[in-house]
Amino acid sequence: MIPSANRRTGVNIERYIAFVLGRRWHVIGLTVLAMLMLASGARFVEISTEYRQLFDKDDPQLIALEALEDTFTAADAALIAIAPLEGSVFTRETLGAIEELTETAWLTPYSVRVDSLANYAHSWVSGDTLTVGPLVDEAAHLDDAALAEIEKTALSESEIVDRLISPDGRTAGLTVTVALPENREAANVEVTDFLRAALDDARKKHPDLTFHLTGDLELNRTMRDALQGEFNILAPFALAVILAVAALLLRSVWGTAALLLVLVSVVISAVGFAGWTGMRLTGANSTAPMIVMTVSVAHSVHVVGTILSGLSRGLDRNAAIGISLRSNIWPVFLTSLTTAIGFLSLNFSESPPFRILGNIVAFGVLCAFVYSVTLLPALMSILPMRSQARRTVSVEFFDRFAGFVITFRRALLWTFGILVVVLVIGIPRIELTDNWTEQFDNSYEFRRAADFVAENLTGLESLEYSLSAGREGGITDPQYLRKVDAFAEWFRKQPEVSHVQAFPDVLKRLNRNMHGDDPAFNRLPEDPALSAQYLLLYEFSLPNGRDLNNQIDVGKSTTRMSVVVHRLSSKRLISLDERAQDWLEENAGDLMTDATGIAVAFAHVTRRNIESMLRGTITAMAVVSLLLLFVFRNWRLGLISLIPNFLPAAVTFGLWGYLIGSVGIAASIVTAIAFGIVVDDTIHFLTKYARARKEGLSPPDSVRSAFRAVGYALWTTSAIFALGFMVFTLSGLESNTTLGLLVGIMIVIALVADFMLLPTLLLVLDRDGRKKHAHGTDTTDGIPN
């Protein structure tokens, strides 16, 4: 006998079906109206390409970076590498081009400083007078002796080697530092437009030279261009792939058309929700609309697939729709809920864009459920659907496949066990390698320029240290200078470091100048008054725009040390800073300070994000696991369901460790994203299995029944999921490529687990032969009905 609560639930579902079919035009009108109201918020969506959007406002690394900018020159800069096709840069033509470009760079909007080989503040002494002037002046009129002297001077100055000139003299650098106004993104476009145009002109005028533009300003601009490409090209392509696969597998034009209408409704509702709630799209969450589209299609496929199956058996449209809603409304609700929980776990992320991604997709998934049980069946009831023979071959295939699994269940269980152990061992091989210079693939000029600069001139990542002397005017104190100099020398001995810029180098050069450029005096002055006098003379001699504000603060109480490194993974960059902290603690405790800089901030937020997302994913898994235990009301089925849900992530990362060995920040959210998806197939299979068991079938017959009922639908949705995410691998953004590939692989592994491991576990472990759950509760699809 069915309990009254369950009977009432069944009556309510019947009433709901009668309402949807009886008032189909009202249902369509109301859902379309709600969709349009949500979609209208899309006009408020903001798109940001600022790397600072990756950080919370109270992020310690971001606060340290902003404090550095407040103390010294602004950190926003562009780096231009200039190299002749052959030979060194020390020719009249190349030096002249650098000289011209330096003058042009001063015209860059918002520029506050330009540094190049041409305007390097070269100092020398004539009699008792300290003279400071540009290293290159009117290059076109230089004779060979002057060129040789410039080359000798440039390659001997540690302040500019590996920064403005390569050690082999074949590549020169030019940096433009800007102070962006409040509207940073618009100003960034203005700056990069100017620099790109200037380099185009330079290339036409000097065809024998190559020019390469990089730096954080160009990074932000390239991200903006990339996002436009993602929205304009990749998103439509992803939709086309999803619809093509759905059409191929459903084999119904009208069914696919209804699917398209629902998908469009879901996506624009989710984007509108983002606009109404003030969410901002960035490079890190730009895939949100595509993920919504990919994830949401599963609900519609289950509903449409069951309707088409009913039509193929000769049922009329309304009868087929009724069966579809009865069969799918609870499983689809559960899968929507678990998927939403998986994406909502992204709120544990340390990075705001990932939290936004999770919230947009979670809302989209819930919209997909609502539209799938309202708009979709109402549409299907008015479309000219016709009965057609279909899926006979697929049913026979899954019958045979079920027989294979039943026959070889123990062999399959042992095989899976061995494979899982072997693959999971690969997880420790993975290294965290987030690097802001490698956010794009080689299809982007920024990446090609960054690679050229890293290989031929200097590193693009730096650790920035603000070293306090403890008092105003204290930076000329010999004891302070010796500590800073020793710290700089320690860094220069580290294999990861390509260049160190430190204030003591300026005073050592001045001391050498004042002693007739005798190399023996390339050391720090012992007298603090003498150091202060040297500094005063030097500052008075510097031309406008060439001051030392990028190295010393106004009160002369703090100096900045910049440590440029070769390309390092996040882990190695943090490790280098930790070694530096250990050195400071042991040798100069009063200088103790944390490193900052863009690369450092990226490294720390990546590490913290992985730690926080580990907690978030575990929480989501725990919530979903308890939900499944409650839903099935059978601890055995509930516990069995956990295994095929947890293993895909571990196996995928183990396989990745063997094949690739490195991941970036995108990997920290993959498990949370994929977990909510892979649970769906498990729920659909187990609900059909549980129904068969309640009807008195044995475990083997229940497995066959489950395969017949949902085998084709699970194959269909998994194919759509996997191919939909695999489209992301066509993105030029490394994070999107990694995300798509990892999730795609995980979905394929999850399908294999649900088709081969889950039924095997059920056959081996569910052998008590009971036909009723605890307390005699009868269920349909494993859910009270």
Coordinates of N, CA, C and O in Angstrom, one line a residue, residues 101 192-206 211:
L101 N 62.1 56.0 -31.1 CA 61.0 55.4 -30.4 C 60.9 55.9 -28.9 O 59.8 56.0 -28.4
T192 N 47.5 51.3 -25.2 CA 48.0 50.2 -26.1 C 47.7 50.6 -27.6 O 48.5 50.2 -28.5
D193 N 46.6 51.3 -27.9 CA 46.3 51.7 -29.2 C 47.5 52.6 -29.7 O 48.0 52.5 -30.9
F194 N 47.9 53.5 -28.9 CA 49.0 54.4 -29.2 C 50.3 53.7 -29.5 O 51.0 53.9 -30.5
L195 N 50.6 52.7 -28.6 CA 51.9 52.0 -28.7 C 51.9 51.1 -29.9 O 52.9 50.9 -30.6
R196 N 50.7 50.4 -30.2 CA 50.6 49.5 -31.3 C 50.8 50.3 -32.6 O 51.5 49.9 -33.5
A197 N 50.2 51.5 -32.7 CA 50.3 52.4 -33.9 C 51.8 52.8 -34.0 O 52.3 52.9 -35.1
A198 N 52.4 53.2 -32.9 CA 53.8 53.7 -33.0 C 54.7 52.6 -33.5 O 55.6 52.8 -34.3
L199 N 54.5 51.3 -33.0 CA 55.3 50.2 -33.5 C 55.0 49.9 -34.9 O 56.0 49.5 -35.7
D200 N 53.8 50.0 -35.4 CA 53.5 49.8 -36.8 C 54.3 50.8 -37.7 O 54.9 50.4 -38.7
D201 N 54.3 52.0 -37.2 CA 55.1 53.0 -38.0 C 56.6 52.7 -37.9 O 57.3 52.9 -39.0
A202 N 57.1 52.3 -36.8 CA 58.5 51.9 -36.6 C 58.9 50.8 -37.5 O 60.0 50.8 -38.1
R203 N 58.0 49.8 -37.6 CA 58.3 48.6 -38.5 C 58.4 49.0 -40.0 O 59.2 48.5 -40.7
K204 N 57.5 50.0 -40.4 CA 57.6 50.4 -41.8 C 58.8 51.2 -42.0 O 59.4 51.1 -43.1
K205 N 59.2 52.0 -41.1 CA 60.4 52.8 -41.3 C 61.7 52.1 -41.1 O 62.7 52.4 -41.7
H206 N 61.7 51.0 -40.3 CA 62.9 50.2 -40.1 C 62.6 48.7 -40.3 O 62.5 47.9 -39.4
F211 N 60.2 44.5 -33.6 CA 59.7 45.2 -32.4 C 58.6 44.3 -31.8 O 57.8 43.8 -32.4

